[in-house]
Structure formats: C-alpha cells, structure tokens
Tab-separated table of C-alpha atoms in Angstrom:
chain	number	residue	atom	x	y	z
A	17	MET	CA	26.638	23.082	-35.066
A	18	PRO	CA	24.540	24.639	-37.803
A	19	GLU	CA	20.797	24.121	-37.950
A	20	SER	CA	20.852	21.975	-41.066
A	21	ARG	CA	23.334	19.823	-39.625
A	22	HIS	CA	21.139	19.080	-36.565
A	23	SER	CA	17.953	18.347	-38.720
A	24	ARG	CA	19.968	15.882	-40.624
A	25	ILE	CA	21.094	14.070	-37.389
A	26	ALA	CA	17.711	14.054	-36.144
A	27	ALA	CA	16.160	12.648	-39.470
A	28	ALA	CA	18.868	9.938	-39.397
A	29	LEU	CA	18.213	8.894	-35.945
A	30	ALA	CA	14.503	8.896	-36.860
A	31	VAL	CA	15.209	6.568	-39.698
A	32	VAL	CA	17.376	4.194	-37.738
A	33	LEU	CA	15.030	3.989	-34.905
A	34	LEU	CA	11.971	3.408	-37.055
A	35	GLY	CA	13.784	0.803	-38.830
A	36	ALA	CA	14.741	-0.847	-35.529
A	37	CYS	CA	11.130	-0.890	-34.431
A	38	ALA	CA	9.771	-2.129	-37.776
A	39	GLY	CA	12.229	-5.050	-38.308
A	40	THR	CA	11.528	-6.269	-34.595
A	41	PRO	CA	8.818	-8.902	-34.697
A	42	PRO	CA	6.167	-8.962	-32.154
A	43	PRO	CA	6.526	-10.674	-28.941
A	44	ALA	CA	5.294	-14.346	-29.158
A	45	ALA	CA	1.974	-14.926	-27.445
A	46	THR	CA	2.332	-16.378	-24.020
A	47	PRO	CA	0.714	-19.683	-24.241
A	48	ASP	CA	-2.313	-20.455	-21.740
A	49	VAL	CA	-0.869	-22.811	-19.280
A	50	ARG	CA	-3.927	-22.973	-17.265
A	51	PRO	CA	-5.600	-26.431	-17.163
A	52	THR	CA	-8.540	-26.875	-19.170
A	53	PRO	CA	-11.500	-26.678	-16.923
A	54	ASP	CA	-13.412	-29.886	-16.383
A	55	ALA	CA	-17.043	-29.336	-17.392
A	56	ALA	CA	-18.209	-31.343	-14.693
A	57	ALA	CA	-16.451	-29.089	-12.081
A	58	LEU	CA	-17.609	-25.878	-13.924
A	59	ALA	CA	-21.348	-27.274	-13.822
A	60	SER	CA	-20.994	-28.020	-10.018
A	61	ILE	CA	-20.549	-24.302	-9.383
A	62	THR	CA	-23.915	-22.431	-9.673
A	63	ALA	CA	-25.089	-19.020	-8.902
A	64	ASP	CA	-27.647	-20.259	-6.485
A	65	ASP	CA	-25.301	-22.208	-4.482
A	66	LEU	CA	-22.843	-18.863	-4.280
A	67	LEU	CA	-25.715	-17.007	-3.352
A	68	ALA	CA	-26.824	-19.312	-0.442
A	69	HIS	CA	-23.189	-19.090	1.088
A	70	ILE	CA	-23.295	-15.430	0.734
A	71	ARG	CA	-26.528	-15.360	2.509
A	72	VAL	CA	-25.291	-17.498	5.257
A	73	LEU	CA	-21.901	-15.587	5.846
A	74	ALA	CA	-23.573	-12.129	5.514
A	75	SER	CA	-26.380	-13.016	7.965
A	76	ASP	CA	-26.646	-11.366	11.475
A	77	ALA	CA	-25.860	-14.941	12.886
A	78	PHE	CA	-22.013	-14.276	12.136
A	79	GLU	CA	-21.940	-10.999	13.722
A	80	GLY	CA	-20.158	-9.316	11.276
A	81	ARG	CA	-17.001	-11.871	11.088
A	82	LEU	CA	-14.694	-9.400	12.655
A	83	PRO	CA	-11.135	-10.955	13.591
A	84	GLY	CA	-11.092	-11.774	17.158
A	85	THR	CA	-14.637	-11.946	17.800
A	86	PRO	CA	-17.096	-14.958	18.001
A	87	GLY	CA	-18.146	-13.974	14.421
A	88	GLU	CA	-14.838	-14.771	13.162
A	89	GLU	CA	-14.913	-18.140	15.114
A	90	LYS	CA	-18.421	-18.886	13.368
A	91	THR	CA	-17.141	-18.090	10.176
A	92	VAL	CA	-13.918	-20.203	10.316
A	93	ALA	CA	-16.116	-23.157	11.442
A	94	TYR	CA	-18.445	-22.647	8.624
A	95	LEU	CA	-15.648	-22.711	6.081
A	96	VAL	CA	-14.107	-25.559	7.525
A	97	GLU	CA	-17.406	-27.560	7.530
A	98	GLN	CA	-17.730	-26.453	3.847
A	99	PHE	CA	-14.291	-27.898	3.134
A	100	ARG	CA	-14.987	-31.141	4.745
A	101	ALA	CA	-18.196	-31.508	2.923
A	102	MET	CA	-16.536	-30.921	-0.565
A	103	GLY	CA	-13.958	-33.495	0.440
A	104	LEU	CA	-11.034	-31.233	0.475
A	105	ALA	CA	-8.005	-32.377	2.451
A	106	PRO	CA	-6.607	-30.204	5.200
A	107	GLY	CA	-3.525	-28.286	4.080
A	108	THR	CA	-1.541	-27.437	7.042
A	109	PRO	CA	1.371	-29.474	8.610
A	110	ASP	CA	-0.790	-30.003	11.835
A	111	GLY	CA	-3.455	-31.572	9.727
A	112	SER	CA	-6.074	-29.042	10.335
A	113	TYR	CA	-7.900	-26.559	8.035
A	114	VAL	CA	-6.723	-23.542	9.385
A	115	GLN	CA	-3.326	-21.758	10.056
A	116	PRO	CA	-2.874	-19.876	13.412
A	117	VAL	CA	-2.075	-16.164	12.703
A	118	PRO	CA	-1.372	-14.084	15.643
A	119	LEU	CA	-3.255	-10.764	15.566
A	120	VAL	CA	-2.611	-7.501	17.751
A	121	GLY	CA	-5.334	-5.099	18.274
A	122	ILE	CA	-5.256	-1.814	19.782
A	123	THR	CA	-8.274	-0.232	21.608
A	124	GLY	CA	-7.760	3.134	23.051
A	125	THR	CA	-9.507	5.381	25.353
A	126	PRO	CA	-7.673	8.646	24.481
A	127	SER	CA	-7.871	11.814	26.812
A	128	MET	CA	-6.664	15.187	26.570
A	129	THR	CA	-6.721	18.123	28.512
A	130	LEU	CA	-5.048	21.479	27.826
A	131	TRP	CA	-3.954	24.182	30.237
A	132	ALA	CA	-4.105	27.904	29.345
A	133	GLY	CA	-2.454	29.438	32.282
A	134	PRO	CA	-4.642	28.430	35.257
A	135	ARG	CA	-7.674	27.541	32.926
A	136	LYS	CA	-8.212	23.625	32.111
A	137	LEU	CA	-9.826	22.663	28.691
A	138	ARG	CA	-10.941	19.182	28.545
A	139	MET	CA	-10.704	18.189	24.669
A	140	ARG	CA	-13.234	15.644	22.994
A	141	PRO	CA	-11.721	12.876	21.087
A	142	GLY	CA	-12.700	12.547	17.641
A	143	VAL	CA	-14.024	16.188	17.626
A	144	ASP	CA	-11.144	18.310	19.120
A	145	TYR	CA	-8.435	15.815	18.374
A	146	VAL	CA	-7.219	12.511	16.999
A	147	ALA	CA	-4.879	10.142	18.836
A	148	THR	CA	-3.654	7.295	17.520
A	149	THR	CA	-0.589	4.964	18.058
A	150	ALA	CA	0.888	1.884	16.384
A	151	ARG	CA	3.028	1.233	19.478
A	152	PHE	CA	1.844	-1.993	21.202
A	153	VAL	CA	2.322	-0.712	24.690
A	154	PRO	CA	-0.341	-0.734	27.390
A	155	ASP	CA	-0.142	3.356	27.901
A	156	VAL	CA	0.951	6.102	25.675
A	157	SER	CA	1.171	9.319	27.603
A	158	VAL	CA	2.394	12.714	26.892
A	159	VAL	CA	2.637	14.956	29.839
A	160	ASP	CA	3.505	18.714	29.975
A	161	SER	CA	4.207	19.042	26.228
A	162	GLU	CA	3.701	22.122	24.284
A	163	VAL	CA	1.291	22.175	21.604
A	164	VAL	CA	2.379	23.165	18.005
A	165	PHE	CA	-0.104	23.959	15.407
A	166	VAL	CA	0.824	22.593	11.943
A	167	GLY	CA	-2.107	24.029	9.904
A	168	TYR	CA	-5.772	22.581	8.816
A	169	GLY	CA	-4.495	19.749	6.489
A	170	VAL	CA	-4.679	21.948	3.624
A	171	GLN	CA	-2.302	20.795	0.853
A	172	ALA	CA	-1.994	23.343	-2.092
A	173	PRO	CA	0.877	24.027	-4.616
C-alpha cells in the first residue's frame, strides 16, 4: 500500500474514534446508597473513647493478643464484654458473639548436619540455613540427601 493511503486510513480511523469518544456521554454517577449517618450515633464515637480501647488492647495485660494464647482469650473476652455493653445481639447460630475458627500452627526445632566425607559439620538454624514446611505432619526429615547449591538469591536481568 502506498504511504499516502496508510496516512489517509490512519487519519480516518482517528476521526471516527475521536467522534465516537466525543459523542459518548459520561457514565452516570453512582448514587450514594449508604444510609445517612445518625447524628447521635456519630456523636457517640469520640477520639477519647477509641484511644481508651486502644490503650486497653495494647497494654501488656493482653500479652500481645497472638492467636492461640491467653492474650487472645483476654482480647476476645474484652471485645465480647464491649459488645454486650453496647447492647449488640450475638450474631452466630449458637447465640454467642464468637465464631469458632480452627487454627493450625507449626513450631519447628530444625536441625541439620552435613557430612563431608568422614567430617561432620553441624549447621546453625537461621544462620547457616532456613528450614520451613507447610505440611502439617509431626516430623519432616531428609536423610542422606545430596546438597544442591542454587545460588545466593540474586535475581538480575
């Protein structure tokens, strides 16, 4: 195709596309479907009250709030107490404020020994190697396996 014909086709397409865009009305604004806030409800939430709850939950008494620990139990008890004090009804089918969620945790004690001929090299976890698993089994072991060096973790184009 001659060069001038390409230019004319490109120009015609540009005019058509610009015309299509110009003639398209803007999308209708999405109506705000949120309920109008109740002034009394808004006034009942204060920075001082929020800060008081944060201070309680962040205190050492809650032991960090880690799942599966006494700190979590204290946190849940505090929240349930606050829900009751606000007059909130329980929301679970069994009539309680909390829904049971099973958790699984892995606490490992990794160990590794390398043999170089008759020489035994004890490796330090977290220093010489990292061992982790997502398998929920009591023991993961690799015995008499070869070591494969896969680099230093550098990713370069």
